[in-house]
Short mmCIF file of C-alpha atoms (C1' of nucleotides) in Angstrom, two decimals:
data_model
loop_
_atom_site.label_atom_id
_atom_site.label_comp_id
_atom_site.label_asym_id
_atom_site.label_seq_id
_atom_site.Cartn_x
_atom_site.Cartn_y
_atom_site.Cartn_z
CA UNK A 1 -21.65 21.90 -27.51
CA UNK A 2 -18.15 22.92 -28.32
CA UNK A 3 -16.06 20.54 -30.32
CA UNK A 4 -12.53 20.97 -31.53
CA UNK A 5 -11.32 19.80 -34.91
CA UNK A 6 -7.80 18.62 -34.31
CA UNK A 7 -7.39 18.00 -38.02
CA UNK A 8 -8.04 21.66 -38.67
CA UNK A 9 -4.82 23.57 -39.13
CA UNK A 10 -6.14 26.67 -37.47
CA UNK A 11 -5.04 26.97 -33.84
CA UNK A 12 -7.26 25.48 -31.20
CA UNK A 13 -7.63 28.75 -29.35
CA UNK A 14 -8.96 30.42 -32.48
CA UNK A 15 -11.45 27.64 -33.04
CA UNK A 16 -12.62 28.13 -29.48
CA UNK A 17 -12.97 31.87 -29.94
CA UNK A 18 -14.96 31.44 -33.10
CA UNK A 19 -17.32 28.89 -31.63
CA UNK A 20 -18.02 30.90 -28.51
CA UNK A 21 -18.44 34.12 -30.46
CA UNK A 22 -20.95 32.44 -32.73
CA UNK A 23 -22.89 30.96 -29.84
CA UNK A 24 -22.96 34.30 -28.07
CA UNK A 25 -23.89 36.25 -31.21
CA UNK A 26 -26.68 33.86 -32.06
CA UNK A 27 -28.08 33.95 -28.57
CA UNK A 28 -27.34 30.35 -27.58
CA UNK A 29 -25.53 31.81 -24.61
CA UNK A 30 -27.67 33.98 -22.41
CA UNK A 31 -26.18 37.29 -21.26
CA UNK A 32 -24.36 36.93 -17.96
CA UNK A 33 -24.49 33.16 -18.26
CA UNK A 34 -21.43 31.51 -16.78
CA UNK A 35 -19.12 29.74 -19.18
CA UNK A 36 -17.47 26.46 -18.21
CA UNK A 37 -14.48 27.03 -15.98
CA UNK A 38 -11.07 26.95 -17.56
CA UNK A 39 -10.17 23.69 -15.93
CA UNK A 40 -13.46 21.92 -16.54
CA UNK A 41 -13.53 22.84 -20.22
CA UNK A 42 -9.92 21.77 -20.50
CA UNK A 43 -10.83 18.39 -19.08
CA UNK A 44 -13.91 18.04 -21.26
CA UNK A 45 -12.10 18.82 -24.49
CA UNK A 46 -8.89 17.07 -23.44
CA UNK A 47 -6.97 20.26 -23.95
CA UNK A 48 -4.42 22.12 -21.90
CA UNK A 49 -5.94 24.70 -19.56
CA UNK A 50 -3.56 27.32 -20.90
CA UNK A 51 -5.17 27.06 -24.30
CA UNK A 52 -8.63 27.63 -22.89
CA UNK A 53 -7.26 30.47 -20.82
CA UNK A 54 -5.86 32.13 -23.89
CA UNK A 55 -9.15 31.87 -25.73
CA UNK A 56 -11.07 33.28 -22.77
CA UNK A 57 -8.51 36.04 -22.39
CA UNK A 58 -8.86 37.17 -25.97
CA UNK A 59 -12.62 36.91 -25.84
CA UNK A 60 -12.56 39.24 -22.88
CA UNK A 61 -10.39 41.76 -24.68
CA UNK A 62 -12.85 41.59 -27.58
CA UNK A 63 -15.66 42.30 -25.15
CA UNK A 64 -17.48 39.04 -25.82
CA UNK A 65 -17.17 37.85 -22.25
CA UNK A 66 -16.19 39.36 -18.95
CA UNK A 67 -14.34 37.56 -16.23
CA UNK A 68 -14.51 37.86 -12.49
CA UNK A 69 -11.26 36.46 -11.12
CA UNK A 70 -11.93 33.81 -8.56
CA UNK A 71 -15.50 33.42 -9.79
CA UNK A 72 -15.53 32.52 -13.43
CA UNK A 73 -16.16 33.82 -16.92
CA UNK A 74 -19.52 35.18 -18.01
CA UNK A 75 -21.17 36.11 -21.29
CA UNK A 76 -21.13 39.83 -21.90
CA UNK A 77 -24.60 41.39 -22.03
CA UNK A 78 -24.01 43.48 -25.18
CA UNK A 79 -25.35 40.84 -27.53
CA UNK A 80 -26.50 43.16 -30.28
CA UNK A 81 -23.13 44.78 -30.63
CA UNK A 82 -21.51 41.37 -30.83
CA UNK A 83 -23.82 40.20 -33.54
CA UNK A 84 -23.23 43.29 -35.63
CA UNK A 85 -19.49 43.16 -35.27
CA UNK A 86 -19.46 39.49 -36.18
CA UNK A 87 -21.58 40.22 -39.24
CA UNK A 88 -19.25 42.92 -40.44
CA UNK A 89 -16.20 40.74 -39.96
CA UNK A 90 -17.79 37.99 -41.97
CA UNK A 91 -18.94 40.22 -44.78
CA UNK A 92 -15.48 41.75 -45.00
CA UNK A 93 -14.02 38.28 -45.48
CA UNK A 94 -16.54 37.52 -48.19
CA UNK A 95 -15.68 40.77 -49.93
CA UNK A 96 -12.08 39.59 -50.11
CA UNK A 97 -13.21 36.36 -51.69
CA UNK A 98 -15.29 38.28 -54.19
CA UNK A 99 -12.25 40.29 -55.18
CA UNK A 100 -10.52 37.04 -55.99
CA UNK A 101 -13.56 35.85 -57.88
CA UNK A 102 -13.45 39.00 -59.99
CA UNK A 103 -9.75 38.52 -60.52
CA UNK A 104 -10.27 35.12 -62.14
CA UNK A 105 -13.28 36.24 -64.04
CA UNK A 106 -16.27 34.71 -62.28
CA UNK A 107 -19.32 36.71 -63.30
CA UNK A 108 -21.64 38.17 -60.72
CA UNK A 109 -24.53 36.02 -61.93
CA UNK A 110 -22.53 32.83 -61.62
CA UNK A 111 -21.30 33.79 -58.19
CA UNK A 112 -24.70 34.72 -56.81
CA UNK A 113 -26.17 31.53 -58.21
CA UNK A 114 -23.60 29.51 -56.28
CA UNK A 115 -24.40 31.46 -53.14
CA UNK A 116 -28.07 30.62 -53.48
CA UNK A 117 -27.21 26.94 -53.80
CA UNK A 118 -25.04 27.10 -50.70
CA UNK A 119 -27.81 28.80 -48.80
CA UNK A 120 -30.25 26.05 -49.72
CA UNK A 121 -27.78 23.48 -48.41
CA UNK A 122 -27.48 25.34 -45.14
CA UNK A 123 -31.23 25.56 -44.79
CA UNK A 124 -31.51 21.81 -45.21
CA UNK A 125 -28.79 21.11 -42.70
CA UNK A 126 -30.36 23.36 -40.13
CA UNK A 127 -33.61 21.46 -40.27
CA UNK A 128 -31.84 18.38 -39.00
CA UNK B 1 3.23 42.14 -62.07
CA UNK B 2 3.83 40.14 -58.97
CA UNK B 3 4.07 42.00 -55.72
CA UNK B 4 4.46 40.56 -52.27
CA UNK B 5 2.76 41.97 -49.20
CA UNK B 6 5.22 41.46 -46.39
CA UNK B 7 2.71 42.76 -43.87
CA UNK B 8 0.31 40.02 -44.88
CA UNK B 9 0.35 37.14 -42.43
CA UNK B 10 -0.07 34.53 -45.13
CA UNK B 11 3.24 32.98 -46.10
CA UNK B 12 5.07 34.44 -49.05
CA UNK B 13 5.13 31.19 -50.97
CA UNK B 14 1.33 31.01 -50.77
CA UNK B 15 0.99 34.57 -52.00
CA UNK B 16 3.21 33.67 -54.91
CA UNK B 17 1.19 30.57 -55.72
CA UNK B 18 -2.06 32.47 -55.60
CA UNK B 19 -0.81 35.26 -57.85
CA UNK B 20 0.63 32.94 -60.44
CA UNK B 21 -2.42 30.71 -60.42
CA UNK B 22 -4.63 33.73 -60.96
CA UNK B 23 -2.53 35.03 -63.78
CA UNK B 24 -2.49 31.64 -65.42
CA UNK B 25 -6.21 31.06 -64.93
CA UNK B 26 -7.11 34.46 -66.28
CA UNK B 27 -4.92 34.04 -69.32
CA UNK B 28 -2.30 36.64 -68.52
CA UNK B 29 0.24 33.89 -68.85
CA UNK B 30 0.15 32.17 -72.20
CA UNK B 31 0.38 28.36 -72.23
CA UNK B 32 4.00 27.20 -72.42
CA UNK B 33 5.22 30.68 -71.63
CA UNK B 34 8.40 30.65 -69.59
CA UNK B 35 8.23 31.93 -66.05
CA UNK B 36 11.06 33.99 -64.56
CA UNK B 37 13.88 31.84 -63.26
CA UNK B 38 14.04 31.18 -59.55
CA UNK B 39 17.10 33.35 -59.14
CA UNK B 40 15.88 36.30 -61.17
CA UNK B 41 12.50 36.37 -59.47
CA UNK B 42 14.21 36.09 -56.10
CA UNK B 43 16.35 39.10 -56.95
CA UNK B 44 13.41 41.10 -58.28
CA UNK B 45 11.21 40.53 -55.24
CA UNK B 46 14.07 40.60 -52.73
CA UNK B 47 13.07 37.19 -51.48
CA UNK B 48 14.93 34.06 -50.53
CA UNK B 49 15.30 31.79 -53.58
CA UNK B 50 14.16 28.86 -51.46
CA UNK B 51 10.78 30.54 -51.17
CA UNK B 52 10.42 30.87 -54.95
CA UNK B 53 11.56 27.31 -55.32
CA UNK B 54 8.90 26.12 -52.95
CA UNK B 55 6.17 28.06 -54.75
CA UNK B 56 7.24 26.68 -58.12
CA UNK B 57 7.45 23.20 -56.65
CA UNK B 58 3.91 23.28 -55.34
CA UNK B 59 2.62 24.82 -58.53
CA UNK B 60 4.15 21.92 -60.43
CA UNK B 61 2.53 19.42 -58.07
CA UNK B 62 -0.80 21.11 -58.71
CA UNK B 63 -0.19 20.92 -62.46
CA UNK B 64 -0.21 24.66 -63.01
CA UNK B 65 3.33 24.72 -64.38
CA UNK B 66 5.85 22.19 -65.55
CA UNK B 67 9.60 22.40 -65.28
CA UNK B 68 12.22 21.39 -67.77
CA UNK B 69 15.40 20.72 -65.84
CA UNK B 70 18.17 22.93 -67.06
CA UNK B 71 15.76 25.10 -69.00
CA UNK B 72 13.24 26.65 -66.65
CA UNK B 73 9.60 26.62 -65.62
CA UNK B 74 6.74 26.92 -68.07
CA UNK B 75 3.03 27.52 -67.83
CA UNK B 76 1.04 24.35 -68.24
CA UNK B 77 -1.15 24.35 -71.35
CA UNK B 78 -4.30 23.04 -69.64
CA UNK B 79 -5.65 26.49 -68.94
CA UNK B 80 -9.32 25.57 -68.90
CA UNK B 81 -8.84 22.92 -66.31
CA UNK B 82 -6.92 25.36 -64.18
CA UNK B 83 -9.59 27.97 -64.33
CA UNK B 84 -12.27 25.50 -63.40
CA UNK B 85 -10.35 24.04 -60.51
CA UNK B 86 -9.58 27.50 -59.20
CA UNK B 87 -13.22 28.43 -59.47
CA UNK B 88 -14.31 25.41 -57.53
CA UNK B 89 -11.76 26.04 -54.81
CA UNK B 90 -12.97 29.57 -54.42
CA UNK B 91 -16.63 28.67 -54.40
CA UNK B 92 -15.95 25.98 -51.80
CA UNK B 93 -14.37 28.60 -49.57
CA UNK B 94 -17.33 30.89 -50.04
CA UNK B 95 -19.67 28.05 -49.16
CA UNK B 96 -17.86 27.73 -45.85
CA UNK B 97 -18.36 31.41 -45.21
CA UNK B 98 -22.03 31.09 -46.06
CA UNK B 99 -22.37 28.33 -43.49
CA UNK B 100 -21.03 30.72 -40.92
CA UNK B 101 -23.36 33.43 -42.14
CA UNK B 102 -26.31 31.07 -41.67
CA UNK B 103 -25.01 30.15 -38.23
CA UNK B 104 -25.21 33.72 -37.01
CA UNK B 105 -28.47 34.36 -38.75
CA UNK B 106 -27.66 36.48 -41.79
CA UNK B 107 -30.53 36.13 -44.23
CA UNK B 108 -29.96 35.17 -47.84
CA UNK B 109 -31.31 38.48 -49.07
CA UNK B 110 -28.97 40.48 -46.86
CA UNK B 111 -26.01 38.36 -47.86
CA UNK B 112 -26.65 38.56 -51.59
CA UNK B 113 -27.17 42.28 -51.34
CA UNK B 114 -23.73 42.65 -49.78
CA UNK B 115 -22.24 40.50 -52.51
CA UNK B 116 -23.69 42.76 -55.16
CA UNK B 117 -22.18 45.78 -53.46
CA UNK B 118 -18.80 44.09 -53.32
CA UNK B 119 -19.04 43.24 -56.98
CA UNK B 120 -19.69 46.83 -57.87
CA UNK B 121 -16.62 47.87 -55.94
CA UNK B 122 -14.51 45.34 -57.81
CA UNK B 123 -15.83 46.53 -61.14
CA UNK B 124 -14.83 50.08 -60.29
CA UNK B 125 -11.37 49.09 -59.19
CA UNK B 126 -10.74 47.11 -62.32
CA UNK B 127 -11.45 50.11 -64.50
CA UNK B 128 -8.54 51.93 -62.99
CA UNK C 1 -23.00 53.82 1.00
CA UNK C 2 -20.58 51.17 0.00
CA UNK C 3 -21.04 49.55 -3.34
CA UNK C 4 -18.86 46.97 -5.00
CA UNK C 5 -18.11 46.91 -8.71
CA UNK C 6 -17.86 43.24 -9.60
CA UNK C 7 -16.83 44.10 -13.14
CA UNK C 8 -13.84 45.96 -11.77
CA UNK C 9 -10.68 43.93 -12.00
CA UNK C 10 -9.32 45.18 -8.72
CA UNK C 11 -10.01 42.75 -5.88
CA UNK C 12 -13.09 43.31 -3.81
CA UNK C 13 -11.18 43.62 -0.57
CA UNK C 14 -9.15 46.48 -2.03
CA UNK C 15 -12.27 48.23 -3.20
CA UNK C 16 -13.62 47.93 0.31
CA UNK C 17 -10.46 49.30 1.85
CA UNK C 18 -10.42 52.23 -0.51
CA UNK C 19 -14.04 53.12 0.09
CA UNK C 20 -13.78 52.94 3.88
CA UNK C 21 -10.53 54.88 3.91
CA UNK C 22 -12.09 57.60 1.82
CA UNK C 23 -15.15 57.83 4.02
CA UNK C 24 -13.02 57.97 7.12
CA UNK C 25 -10.60 60.52 5.68
CA UNK C 26 -13.40 62.73 4.47
CA UNK C 27 -15.18 62.62 7.80
CA UNK C 28 -18.25 60.66 6.73
CA UNK C 29 -17.36 58.22 9.45
CA UNK C 30 -17.10 59.80 12.88
CA UNK C 31 -14.14 58.81 15.08
CA UNK C 32 -14.98 55.79 17.24
CA UNK C 33 -18.11 55.12 15.18
CA UNK C 34 -18.85 51.43 14.88
CA UNK C 35 -18.55 49.85 11.47
CA UNK C 36 -21.05 47.23 10.29
CA UNK C 37 -20.19 43.77 11.58
CA UNK C 38 -18.42 41.43 9.23
CA UNK C 39 -21.46 39.22 8.88
CA UNK C 40 -23.98 42.00 8.31
CA UNK C 41 -21.84 43.74 5.74
CA UNK C 42 -21.23 40.42 4.02
CA UNK C 43 -24.96 39.86 3.80
CA UNK C 44 -25.65 43.39 2.59
CA UNK C 45 -23.08 43.28 -0.20
CA UNK C 46 -23.60 39.60 -1.01
CA UNK C 47 -19.96 38.93 -0.47
CA UNK C 48 -17.99 36.23 1.25
CA UNK C 49 -17.40 37.16 4.93
CA UNK C 50 -13.76 36.23 4.51
CA UNK C 51 -13.41 39.11 2.10
CA UNK C 52 -14.82 41.60 4.58
CA UNK C 53 -12.62 40.13 7.26
CA UNK C 54 -9.58 40.66 5.14
CA UNK C 55 -10.45 44.25 4.39
CA UNK C 56 -11.06 45.01 8.05
CA UNK C 57 -7.83 43.23 8.97
CA UNK C 58 -5.76 45.33 6.62
CA UNK C 59 -7.51 48.51 7.65
CA UNK C 60 -6.58 47.70 11.23
CA UNK C 61 -2.96 47.12 10.25
CA UNK C 62 -2.99 50.52 8.55
CA UNK C 63 -4.44 52.10 11.69
CA UNK C 64 -7.62 53.25 10.02
CA UNK C 65 -9.82 51.22 12.32
CA UNK C 66 -9.40 49.32 15.56
CA UNK C 67 -11.26 46.21 16.62
CA UNK C 68 -12.57 45.32 20.04
CA UNK C 69 -12.84 41.56 20.17
CA UNK C 70 -16.36 40.53 20.92
CA UNK C 71 -17.65 44.03 20.24
CA UNK C 72 -16.89 45.01 16.71
CA UNK C 73 -14.79 47.34 14.57
CA UNK C 74 -14.55 51.06 15.17
CA UNK C 75 -13.19 54.02 13.26
CA UNK C 76 -9.83 55.15 14.56
CA UNK C 77 -9.87 58.66 16.07
CA UNK C 78 -6.74 59.90 14.32
CA UNK C 79 -8.63 61.31 11.37
CA UNK C 80 -6.17 64.02 10.46
CA UNK C 81 -3.32 61.59 10.19
CA UNK C 82 -5.41 59.39 7.96
CA UNK C 83 -6.30 62.17 5.65
CA UNK C 84 -2.72 63.27 5.32
CA UNK C 85 -1.43 59.78 4.69
CA UNK C 86 -4.08 59.19 2.09
CA UNK C 87 -3.19 62.45 0.40
CA UNK C 88 0.44 61.54 0.24
CA UNK C 89 -0.30 58.11 -1.18
CA UNK C 90 -2.43 59.62 -3.87
CA UNK C 91 0.03 62.33 -4.78
CA UNK C 92 2.79 59.74 -4.96
CA UNK C 93 0.75 57.79 -7.47
CA UNK C 94 0.14 60.92 -9.50
CA UNK C 95 3.84 61.67 -9.47
CA UNK C 96 4.44 58.28 -11.07
CA UNK C 97 1.95 59.12 -13.76
CA UNK C 98 3.64 62.44 -14.35
CA UNK C 99 6.93 60.66 -14.85
CA UNK C 100 5.29 58.65 -17.59
CA UNK C 101 3.79 61.80 -19.04
CA UNK C 102 7.25 63.36 -19.20
CA UNK C 103 8.61 60.18 -20.73
CA UNK C 104 6.27 60.43 -23.71
CA UNK C 105 6.67 64.15 -23.99
CA UNK C 106 3.48 65.67 -22.62
CA UNK C 107 4.26 69.25 -21.69
CA UNK C 108 3.45 70.64 -18.27
CA UNK C 109 0.98 73.13 -19.69
CA UNK C 110 -0.93 70.44 -21.57
CA UNK C 111 -0.98 68.21 -18.52
CA UNK C 112 -2.18 70.88 -16.11
CA UNK C 113 -4.84 71.93 -18.55
CA UNK C 114 -6.21 68.40 -18.61
CA UNK C 115 -6.17 68.30 -14.82
CA UNK C 116 -8.25 71.44 -14.67
CA UNK C 117 -10.78 69.91 -17.04
CA UNK C 118 -10.95 66.78 -14.93
CA UNK C 119 -11.49 68.86 -11.81
CA UNK C 120 -14.38 70.67 -13.39
CA UNK C 121 -15.97 67.34 -14.25
CA UNK C 122 -15.60 66.18 -10.66
CA UNK C 123 -17.14 69.37 -9.33
CA UNK C 124 -20.16 68.87 -11.55
CA UNK C 125 -20.61 65.25 -10.51
CA UNK C 126 -20.42 66.10 -6.83
CA UNK C 127 -23.28 68.57 -7.14
CA UNK C 128 -25.59 65.77 -8.13
CA UNK D 1 17.44 49.63 -22.64
CA UNK D 2 14.64 47.51 -21.34
CA UNK D 3 14.82 46.44 -17.76
CA UNK D 4 12.35 44.39 -15.81
CA UNK D 5 11.46 45.08 -12.21
CA UNK D 6 10.90 41.67 -10.70
CA UNK D 7 9.86 43.31 -7.45
CA UNK D 8 7.03 45.01 -9.27
CA UNK D 9 3.79 43.14 -8.80
CA UNK D 10 2.54 43.93 -12.28
CA UNK D 11 3.11 41.07 -14.70
CA UNK D 12 6.33 41.01 -16.64
CA UNK D 13 4.59 40.97 -20.00
CA UNK D 14 2.74 44.17 -19.10
CA UNK D 15 5.95 45.87 -18.04
CA UNK D 16 7.43 44.90 -21.38
CA UNK D 17 4.45 46.25 -23.28
CA UNK D 18 4.58 49.53 -21.42
CA UNK D 19 8.30 50.00 -21.97
CA UNK D 20 8.17 49.25 -25.65
CA UNK D 21 5.10 51.40 -26.18
CA UNK D 22 6.83 54.31 -24.49
CA UNK D 23 9.97 53.90 -26.51
CA UNK D 24 7.99 53.70 -29.72
CA UNK D 25 5.75 56.64 -28.84
CA UNK D 26 8.69 58.80 -27.90
CA UNK D 27 10.58 57.96 -31.06
CA UNK D 28 13.43 56.02 -29.49
CA UNK D 29 12.49 53.24 -31.83
CA UNK D 30 12.59 54.20 -35.46
CA UNK D 31 9.65 53.10 -37.61
CA UNK D 32 10.29 49.70 -39.19
CA UNK D 33 13.24 49.14 -36.89
CA UNK D 34 13.63 45.52 -35.93
CA UNK D 35 13.05 44.62 -32.30
CA UNK D 36 15.23 42.06 -30.57
CA UNK D 37 14.16 38.53 -31.44
CA UNK D 38 11.98 36.68 -28.97
CA UNK D 39 14.75 34.33 -28.00
CA UNK D 40 17.51 36.91 -27.76
CA UNK D 41 15.47 39.23 -25.59
CA UNK D 42 14.49 36.28 -23.44
CA UNK D 43 18.14 35.46 -22.95
CA UNK D 44 19.10 39.06 -22.27
CA UNK D 45 16.41 39.61 -19.65
CA UNK D 46 16.67 36.08 -18.23
CA UNK D 47 12.99 35.55 -18.97
CA UNK D 48 11.05 32.76 -20.58
CA UNK D 49 10.58 33.23 -24.34
CA UNK D 50 6.85 32.68 -23.95
CA UNK D 51 6.59 35.80 -21.88
CA UNK D 52 8.31 37.89 -24.53
CA UNK D 53 6.16 36.27 -27.15
CA UNK D 54 3.05 37.24 -25.28
CA UNK D 55 4.17 40.85 -24.98
CA UNK D 56 5.03 41.02 -28.67
CA UNK D 57 1.75 39.39 -29.57
CA UNK D 58 -0.30 41.93 -27.67
CA UNK D 59 1.76 44.79 -29.02
CA UNK D 60 0.95 43.58 -32.49
CA UNK D 61 -2.75 43.43 -31.78
CA UNK D 62 -2.51 46.97 -30.45
CA UNK D 63 -0.81 48.00 -33.67
CA UNK D 64 2.40 49.11 -32.02
CA UNK D 65 4.52 46.60 -33.87
CA UNK D 66 4.06 44.28 -36.82
CA UNK D 67 5.60 40.88 -37.14
CA UNK D 68 6.83 39.01 -40.16
CA UNK D 69 6.90 35.34 -39.20
CA UNK D 70 10.29 33.84 -39.86
CA UNK D 71 11.85 37.31 -40.03
CA UNK D 72 11.22 39.14 -36.81
CA UNK D 73 9.21 41.90 -35.19
CA UNK D 74 9.32 45.49 -36.38
CA UNK D 75 8.16 48.84 -35.10
CA UNK D 76 4.97 49.98 -36.73
CA UNK D 77 5.34 53.16 -38.79
CA UNK D 78 2.21 54.91 -37.40
CA UNK D 79 4.09 56.73 -34.67
CA UNK D 80 1.77 59.70 -34.41
CA UNK D 81 -1.26 57.56 -33.78
CA UNK D 82 0.62 55.65 -31.12
CA UNK D 83 1.67 58.75 -29.31
CA UNK D 84 -1.85 60.14 -29.30
CA UNK D 85 -3.40 56.92 -28.07
CA UNK D 86 -0.82 56.63 -25.35
CA UNK D 87 -1.47 60.21 -24.28
CA UNK D 88 -5.17 59.62 -24.01
CA UNK D 89 -4.70 56.44 -22.01
CA UNK D 90 -2.46 58.25 -19.59
CA UNK D 91 -4.74 61.25 -19.19
CA UNK D 92 -7.67 58.94 -18.58
CA UNK D 93 -5.75 57.30 -15.75
CA UNK D 94 -4.92 60.67 -14.27
CA UNK D 95 -8.56 61.66 -14.45
CA UNK D 96 -9.38 58.64 -12.30
CA UNK D 97 -6.82 59.75 -9.76
CA UNK D 98 -8.27 63.23 -9.74
CA UNK D 99 -11.68 61.79 -8.97
CA UNK D 100 -10.16 60.18 -5.91
CA UNK D 101 -8.45 63.42 -5.00
CA UNK D 102 -11.79 65.20 -5.13
CA UNK D 103 -13.35 62.44 -3.07
CA UNK D 104 -10.94 63.02 -0.21
CA UNK D 105 -11.11 66.75 -0.53
CA UNK D 106 -7.84 67.80 -2.12
CA UNK D 107 -8.37 71.22 -3.61
CA UNK D 108 -7.50 71.96 -7.22
CA UNK D 109 -4.85 74.47 -6.21
CA UNK D 110 -3.12 72.01 -3.92
CA UNK D 111 -3.25 69.30 -6.54
CA UNK D 112 -1.90 71.44 -9.36
CA UNK D 113 0.86 72.70 -7.11
CA UNK D 114 1.97 69.15 -6.45
CA UNK D 115 1.91 68.44 -10.18
CA UNK D 116 4.21 71.35 -10.83
CA UNK D 117 6.65 70.06 -8.24
CA UNK D 118 6.59 66.62 -9.79
CA UNK D 119 7.23 68.12 -13.21
CA UNK D 120 10.27 69.96 -11.93
CA UNK D 121 11.62 66.72 -10.53
CA UNK D 122 11.17 65.03 -13.87
CA UNK D 123 12.90 67.87 -15.68
CA UNK D 124 15.89 67.51 -13.39
CA UNK D 125 16.07 63.77 -13.83
CA UNK D 126 15.96 64.06 -17.59
CA UNK D 127 18.96 66.32 -17.63
CA UNK D 128 21.06 63.54 -16.19
"C1'" DG E 1 -12.62 26.37 -5.91
"C1'" DT E 2 -11.57 30.34 -9.55
"C1'" DG E 3 -8.71 32.95 -13.03
"C1'" DG E 4 -3.80 34.85 -14.04
"C1'" DT E 5 0.98 34.42 -14.72
"C1'" DC E 6 5.19 32.15 -15.52
"C1'" DT E 7 8.63 28.46 -16.69
"C1'" DA E 8 10.47 24.69 -19.27
"C1'" DG E 9 10.52 22.34 -23.11
"C1'" DA E 10 8.63 20.74 -27.32
"C1'" DC E 11 7.01 20.93 -32.22
"C1'" DC E 12 5.62 23.32 -36.40
"C1'" DA E 13 5.78 26.36 -40.58
"C1'" DC E 14 8.36 29.61 -42.77
"C1'" DC E 15 12.60 31.96 -44.58
"C1'" DG F 1 17.51 31.23 -37.85
"C1'" DT F 2 12.50 33.36 -37.01
"C1'" DG F 3 7.73 33.64 -34.83
"C1'" DG F 4 3.49 30.73 -33.37
"C1'" DT F 5 1.25 27.22 -30.87
"C1'" DC F 6 0.76 23.82 -27.46
"C1'" DT F 7 1.61 20.90 -23.28
"C1'" DA F 8 2.79 20.03 -18.56
"C1'" DG F 9 3.24 21.60 -14.36
"C1'" DA F 10 3.86 25.08 -11.04
"C1'" DC F 11 2.73 29.17 -8.13
"C1'" DC F 12 -0.02 33.15 -6.82
"C1'" DA F 13 -4.04 36.08 -5.37
"C1'" DC F 14 -8.73 36.00 -4.65
"C1'" DG F 15 -13.26 34.33 -2.74
#
DNA sequence: GTGGTCTAGACCACC
DNA sequence: GTGGTCTAGACCACG
């Protein structure tokens, strides 16, 4: 399920957050489903429990999961909200990129064309 | 010309690199034009000279500028190459974002529509 | 009667204590009335019996209930004392909050006004 | 300035957050003033730097401070917003307490009277 | 067993 | 020097 890219320069806990957010937003994680325990996931990924803990902690503050101390962590039921928030975050990031594209003079047509190509690639990959 | 956002989490030297690359790619900096000296730019931006030095160093490694010891730093003449490379970098980043968009189920139509909106915004801002 | 909020961060045994104290102080539980047995309450609330046991234990230490080994747990007769102690605890907590309010510069008038609003809300809810 | 109550059961990092928020909200910390460095504060309070770091991190996410990596942490300029948010948090907590007060039958008059007393106490203490 | 907090000590990137 | 991340290992409260 969850795999960490140790080559990636972005912190492990952020990678974790992103992965779990995506899975929750896309519905791979059922509402109220229990997540792996801190310790078990730490073992599985060969990571320090503190790092998992941090990711879970921040996910809770974001409202993606809720945690019952002594029991475990569970997926928050508000899936729709999650999906929407995630969408907006992503589109905001793309808007930033588009600003840069404008700045170096990439035309809208060229840009959109590239997006279409990228989308085709994704479609292919998903079929696998 | 160049302004640094100290609130921005991205390191200053990267902000510098990005700005100078953009200016070079877009033609604001003529080929072989001399850049400000490390010390003068450091004074102007109220930044540690080491930081400027690092930015210039990496820009030279990337081939964006060349330095003549004892003289200063100059914009590399290969503008076209620069522009193309910059474009490709940017589009690669956008492709990554599109993968994420696919992952959480944003349709191509919705995505492209947002891109168009963003482009309009950029166009307006540039007029100012 | 008693319901547990599993989402609440405060430990279940404390929630139990609070609820039972309130009911006793307010007279919903008659003096010398028998409380549900540990096992039955555990079943009813789907909670670990140890948790009930702990709550009952601490309630006994506080003098809110007394236990007759082999018989069960019973509400302590000293209702007035309970009510007064509970009041004082609560007012002490509010005093702490008021200290904070002073610290950040909330005026007495503003604070009291908010209290009145809150009281009105409570009155409405109780009518239901 | 900042003192930690090790007897207090609430986590150290939360005590830190509360203290700094109060000081910022009340204006004891000027906007853009630099906070003590992680290490220095850790030394001063005889606390592990990680704990300070955590507090600072959460304060940044809350928008109370901003941090310039390699430089230090600084008080966020949006003081008014902070004060208002802090007020609302506090009043919400008091509202909870009032609900309890209602539940055990404390009348509004009695409650408000106690509040006035507490306010007088605070006023006296502040004069010191 | 669970999550939550803390310490000690290390390494990194940045300035 | 600064903040940011991570590990290792410990302790606690809770269930």
